[in-house]
Amino acid sequence: MLGVTRHIVAGRGFAASMTVLDALNSALDEEMSADPKVSLMGEEVGEYQGAYKISKGLLDKYGPDRVCDTPINEAMDHIINSAAKSNYMSAGMISVPVVFRGPNGAAAGVGAQHSRLCYINDGGPERRDADELPCMAVSFKSLTWGKATAEALDSSFCLPIGKAKIEHEGKDVTITAFSKMAGYALEAAEILEKDGISAEVINLRSIRPLDRTTINTYVRKTNRLVSVEEGFAQHGVGAEICASVGEESFEYLDAPVESISGADVPTPYAPNIERMAFPQVEDIVRATKRACYR
């Protein structure tokens, strides 16, 4: 789905517990209700109501002039070569207030065509400030039916782009991760704590821009780093993190950096084999223990 809005925010008037799917739907609904200039365009967002029903009910409520189905297409050229550069190439005279939103990552048996990771901002329905420039917000398919946090459901909640979040305090090792892997990292931290290892978990939340300051600050605190991502290792997010730490904090490291990523293969179709192609909690635990010489 290619969603076009000014902001994505948490919905008002809902219970404290709701799925990420419902939170995204309410966010789109709220923005369209608040601003008649906001519209939604994308493959299957209208009549079909979205592949994951993210746009459920929006066509009936706002009509075909604001909820528009588009032909199936590959949007990368429009995002990278057009939307991302228009403001710069027009010397600031043209703004592109667009949010590109869609599902991402592996989702239990959808094969290689629908499983790979692309750059993401976050897995949740938080606000994205896109008044001037385009923004890409991608949520993991496997988290669609998970619970949105109470914090994100507060209508006043605003998440700054480019700022990481410390999800778990620790003193022995820093683990960086994002979206689904951030949840896995937290599970690993709980297991490691029982073995006497205090792990700090940083949820990157934003990939570009990347919060290098927070990463390096906490690596200098713990003197160890474990990078976790679901994407490929080569040219991946972890590679960028390792480069940043190597450039800015190399002398603080007490152990080689551990980098965990997805296998460099097309995503298998069978769920049991798919699991072997992506990092699991036990992989994070093992890598963290290596970093701590345990």
Short mmCIF file of N, CA and C in Angstrom, two decimals, residues 12-95:
data_model
loop_
_atom_site.label_atom_id
_atom_site.label_comp_id
_atom_site.label_asym_id
_atom_site.label_seq_id
_atom_site.Cartn_x
_atom_site.Cartn_y
_atom_site.Cartn_z
N ARG A 12 -7.92 8.96 18.53
CA ARG A 12 -8.52 9.39 19.78
C ARG A 12 -9.74 8.55 20.10
N GLY A 13 -10.03 8.44 21.39
CA GLY A 13 -11.27 7.83 21.81
C GLY A 13 -11.28 6.31 21.76
N PHE A 14 -10.14 5.66 21.68
CA PHE A 14 -10.08 4.22 21.62
C PHE A 14 -9.60 3.64 22.94
N ALA A 15 -9.84 2.36 23.13
CA ALA A 15 -9.38 1.69 24.35
C ALA A 15 -7.87 1.68 24.40
N ALA A 16 -7.35 1.47 25.60
CA ALA A 16 -5.90 1.49 25.79
C ALA A 16 -5.22 0.35 25.07
N SER A 17 -5.95 -0.70 24.71
CA SER A 17 -5.38 -1.85 24.03
C SER A 17 -6.02 -2.01 22.66
N MET A 18 -5.22 -1.93 21.61
CA MET A 18 -5.71 -2.14 20.25
C MET A 18 -4.55 -2.62 19.39
N THR A 19 -4.87 -3.27 18.28
CA THR A 19 -3.82 -3.79 17.42
C THR A 19 -3.16 -2.67 16.64
N VAL A 20 -1.94 -2.95 16.15
CA VAL A 20 -1.25 -1.99 15.30
C VAL A 20 -2.09 -1.71 14.05
N LEU A 21 -2.74 -2.73 13.51
CA LEU A 21 -3.60 -2.57 12.34
C LEU A 21 -4.68 -1.53 12.62
N ASP A 22 -5.40 -1.68 13.73
CA ASP A 22 -6.47 -0.75 14.07
C ASP A 22 -5.93 0.65 14.35
N ALA A 23 -4.75 0.71 14.96
CA ALA A 23 -4.16 2.01 15.26
C ALA A 23 -3.79 2.76 13.98
N LEU A 24 -3.25 2.03 13.01
CA LEU A 24 -2.91 2.66 11.73
C LEU A 24 -4.17 3.12 11.00
N ASN A 25 -5.21 2.31 11.05
CA ASN A 25 -6.47 2.68 10.42
C ASN A 25 -7.05 3.94 11.06
N SER A 26 -7.03 3.99 12.38
CA SER A 26 -7.57 5.16 13.07
C SER A 26 -6.72 6.40 12.82
N ALA A 27 -5.40 6.20 12.65
CA ALA A 27 -4.51 7.33 12.37
C ALA A 27 -4.84 7.95 11.02
N LEU A 28 -5.01 7.12 10.02
CA LEU A 28 -5.38 7.61 8.69
C LEU A 28 -6.73 8.31 8.73
N ASP A 29 -7.68 7.70 9.43
CA ASP A 29 -9.02 8.26 9.55
C ASP A 29 -8.98 9.62 10.22
N GLU A 30 -8.21 9.73 11.29
CA GLU A 30 -8.14 11.00 12.02
C GLU A 30 -7.56 12.11 11.17
N GLU A 31 -6.51 11.83 10.44
CA GLU A 31 -5.89 12.87 9.62
C GLU A 31 -6.79 13.29 8.47
N MET A 32 -7.47 12.34 7.89
CA MET A 32 -8.38 12.68 6.78
C MET A 32 -9.57 13.46 7.28
N SER A 33 -10.00 13.16 8.50
CA SER A 33 -11.11 13.89 9.09
C SER A 33 -10.71 15.31 9.46
N ALA A 34 -9.46 15.47 9.93
CA ALA A 34 -9.00 16.78 10.39
C ALA A 34 -8.65 17.73 9.26
N ASP A 35 -8.24 17.19 8.11
CA ASP A 35 -7.76 18.04 7.01
C ASP A 35 -8.29 17.53 5.68
N PRO A 36 -9.19 18.25 5.04
CA PRO A 36 -9.76 17.80 3.77
C PRO A 36 -8.74 17.72 2.64
N LYS A 37 -7.55 18.29 2.84
CA LYS A 37 -6.52 18.21 1.80
C LYS A 37 -5.76 16.90 1.83
N VAL A 38 -5.96 16.12 2.91
CA VAL A 38 -5.27 14.83 3.02
C VAL A 38 -6.03 13.78 2.23
N SER A 39 -5.31 13.04 1.41
CA SER A 39 -5.93 11.98 0.60
C SER A 39 -5.09 10.71 0.72
N LEU A 40 -5.66 9.61 0.29
CA LEU A 40 -5.00 8.30 0.36
C LEU A 40 -4.99 7.69 -1.02
N MET A 41 -3.81 7.33 -1.52
CA MET A 41 -3.68 6.74 -2.84
C MET A 41 -2.81 5.50 -2.75
N GLY A 42 -3.15 4.45 -3.48
CA GLY A 42 -2.31 3.27 -3.47
C GLY A 42 -3.00 2.06 -4.05
N GLU A 43 -2.22 1.01 -4.19
CA GLU A 43 -2.74 -0.24 -4.72
C GLU A 43 -3.71 -0.89 -3.72
N GLU A 44 -4.94 -1.12 -4.13
CA GLU A 44 -5.95 -1.83 -3.36
C GLU A 44 -6.40 -1.11 -2.09
N VAL A 45 -6.15 0.20 -1.97
CA VAL A 45 -6.53 0.88 -0.73
C VAL A 45 -8.02 1.24 -0.69
N GLY A 46 -8.69 1.19 -1.86
CA GLY A 46 -10.08 1.60 -1.93
C GLY A 46 -11.07 0.47 -1.77
N GLU A 47 -11.46 -0.12 -2.89
CA GLU A 47 -12.49 -1.16 -2.88
C GLU A 47 -12.08 -2.36 -2.01
N TYR A 48 -10.83 -2.74 -2.06
CA TYR A 48 -10.36 -3.91 -1.31
C TYR A 48 -10.02 -3.55 0.14
N GLN A 49 -9.89 -2.26 0.44
CA GLN A 49 -9.62 -1.73 1.78
C GLN A 49 -8.23 -2.08 2.32
N GLY A 50 -7.29 -2.29 1.39
CA GLY A 50 -5.91 -2.55 1.78
C GLY A 50 -5.63 -4.03 1.97
N ALA A 51 -4.41 -4.45 1.65
CA ALA A 51 -4.05 -5.86 1.75
C ALA A 51 -4.23 -6.37 3.18
N TYR A 52 -3.99 -5.49 4.17
CA TYR A 52 -4.16 -5.87 5.58
C TYR A 52 -5.34 -5.14 6.21
N LYS A 53 -6.21 -4.57 5.34
CA LYS A 53 -7.39 -3.82 5.79
C LYS A 53 -7.02 -2.58 6.60
N ILE A 54 -5.84 -2.01 6.30
CA ILE A 54 -5.43 -0.78 6.97
C ILE A 54 -6.38 0.38 6.61
N SER A 55 -6.91 0.37 5.39
CA SER A 55 -7.79 1.46 4.95
C SER A 55 -9.27 1.08 5.04
N LYS A 56 -9.59 0.16 5.92
CA LYS A 56 -10.97 -0.31 6.06
C LYS A 56 -11.93 0.85 6.37
N GLY A 57 -12.98 0.95 5.57
CA GLY A 57 -14.02 1.94 5.81
C GLY A 57 -13.74 3.33 5.30
N LEU A 58 -12.52 3.60 4.83
CA LEU A 58 -12.17 4.97 4.43
C LEU A 58 -12.79 5.37 3.10
N LEU A 59 -12.92 4.44 2.17
CA LEU A 59 -13.55 4.77 0.89
C LEU A 59 -15.01 5.15 1.09
N ASP A 60 -15.72 4.39 1.89
CA ASP A 60 -17.13 4.69 2.15
C ASP A 60 -17.29 6.02 2.86
N LYS A 61 -16.37 6.35 3.73
CA LYS A 61 -16.48 7.57 4.53
C LYS A 61 -16.07 8.82 3.77
N TYR A 62 -15.01 8.72 2.96
CA TYR A 62 -14.46 9.92 2.32
C TYR A 62 -14.65 9.97 0.81
N GLY A 63 -15.07 8.87 0.20
CA GLY A 63 -15.37 8.87 -1.22
C GLY A 63 -14.16 8.67 -2.11
N PRO A 64 -14.41 8.37 -3.40
CA PRO A 64 -13.33 8.04 -4.34
C PRO A 64 -12.42 9.20 -4.71
N ASP A 65 -12.84 10.44 -4.43
CA ASP A 65 -11.96 11.58 -4.73
C ASP A 65 -10.79 11.67 -3.75
N ARG A 66 -10.96 11.09 -2.55
CA ARG A 66 -9.90 11.17 -1.54
C ARG A 66 -9.28 9.82 -1.23
N VAL A 67 -9.93 8.74 -1.58
CA VAL A 67 -9.37 7.40 -1.42
C VAL A 67 -9.33 6.76 -2.81
N CYS A 68 -8.14 6.71 -3.39
CA CYS A 68 -8.01 6.36 -4.81
C CYS A 68 -7.16 5.11 -5.00
N ASP A 69 -7.71 4.13 -5.71
CA ASP A 69 -6.92 2.96 -6.10
C ASP A 69 -6.01 3.34 -7.27
N THR A 70 -4.77 2.89 -7.22
CA THR A 70 -3.82 3.12 -8.31
C THR A 70 -3.44 1.78 -8.94
N PRO A 71 -2.99 1.79 -10.19
CA PRO A 71 -2.52 0.53 -10.81
C PRO A 71 -1.33 -0.02 -10.04
N ILE A 72 -1.14 -1.33 -10.09
CA ILE A 72 0.03 -1.93 -9.47
C ILE A 72 1.27 -1.35 -10.15
N ASN A 73 2.26 -0.97 -9.34
CA ASN A 73 3.47 -0.38 -9.92
C ASN A 73 4.61 -0.48 -8.93
N GLU A 74 5.80 -0.31 -9.43
CA GLU A 74 6.97 -0.25 -8.57
C GLU A 74 7.25 1.22 -8.30
N ALA A 75 7.19 1.64 -7.04
CA ALA A 75 7.20 3.07 -6.70
C ALA A 75 8.57 3.64 -6.40
N MET A 76 9.63 2.82 -6.43
CA MET A 76 10.93 3.30 -5.97
C MET A 76 11.42 4.53 -6.73
N ASP A 77 11.23 4.57 -8.04
CA ASP A 77 11.70 5.71 -8.82
C ASP A 77 10.98 6.99 -8.40
N HIS A 78 9.68 6.88 -8.14
CA HIS A 78 8.91 8.05 -7.74
C HIS A 78 9.34 8.55 -6.37
N ILE A 79 9.71 7.63 -5.50
CA ILE A 79 10.11 8.01 -4.15
C ILE A 79 11.51 8.61 -4.14
N ILE A 80 12.48 7.88 -4.73
CA ILE A 80 13.89 8.27 -4.64
C ILE A 80 14.25 9.39 -5.61
N ASN A 81 13.81 9.28 -6.85
CA ASN A 81 14.24 10.24 -7.86
C ASN A 81 13.33 11.45 -7.99
N SER A 82 12.10 11.35 -7.52
CA SER A 82 11.19 12.48 -7.67
C SER A 82 10.85 13.12 -6.32
N ALA A 83 10.12 12.40 -5.49
CA ALA A 83 9.66 12.99 -4.22
C ALA A 83 10.81 13.44 -3.34
N ALA A 84 11.84 12.61 -3.21
CA ALA A 84 12.92 12.91 -2.27
C ALA A 84 13.78 14.10 -2.71
N LYS A 85 13.77 14.44 -4.00
CA LYS A 85 14.69 15.46 -4.49
C LYS A 85 14.01 16.75 -4.95
N SER A 86 12.69 16.75 -5.00
CA SER A 86 11.99 17.91 -5.56
C SER A 86 12.23 19.19 -4.76
N ASN A 87 12.22 19.11 -3.43
CA ASN A 87 12.43 20.30 -2.62
C ASN A 87 13.81 20.89 -2.85
N TYR A 88 14.82 20.02 -2.90
CA TYR A 88 16.20 20.47 -3.13
C TYR A 88 16.38 21.05 -4.53
N MET A 89 15.85 20.33 -5.53
CA MET A 89 16.08 20.74 -6.91
C MET A 89 15.28 21.98 -7.30
N SER A 90 14.27 22.32 -6.49
CA SER A 90 13.50 23.54 -6.76
C SER A 90 13.92 24.69 -5.84
N ALA A 91 15.06 24.52 -5.17
CA ALA A 91 15.57 25.54 -4.24
C ALA A 91 14.54 25.87 -3.17
N GLY A 92 13.82 24.84 -2.71
CA GLY A 92 12.86 25.02 -1.63
C GLY A 92 11.51 25.54 -2.05
N MET A 93 11.29 25.76 -3.35
CA MET A 93 10.01 26.31 -3.80
C MET A 93 8.91 25.25 -3.87
N ILE A 94 9.30 23.98 -3.98
CA ILE A 94 8.31 22.90 -4.08
C ILE A 94 8.45 22.00 -2.85
N SER A 95 7.39 21.89 -2.08
CA SER A 95 7.40 20.97 -0.95
C SER A 95 6.66 19.70 -1.35
#
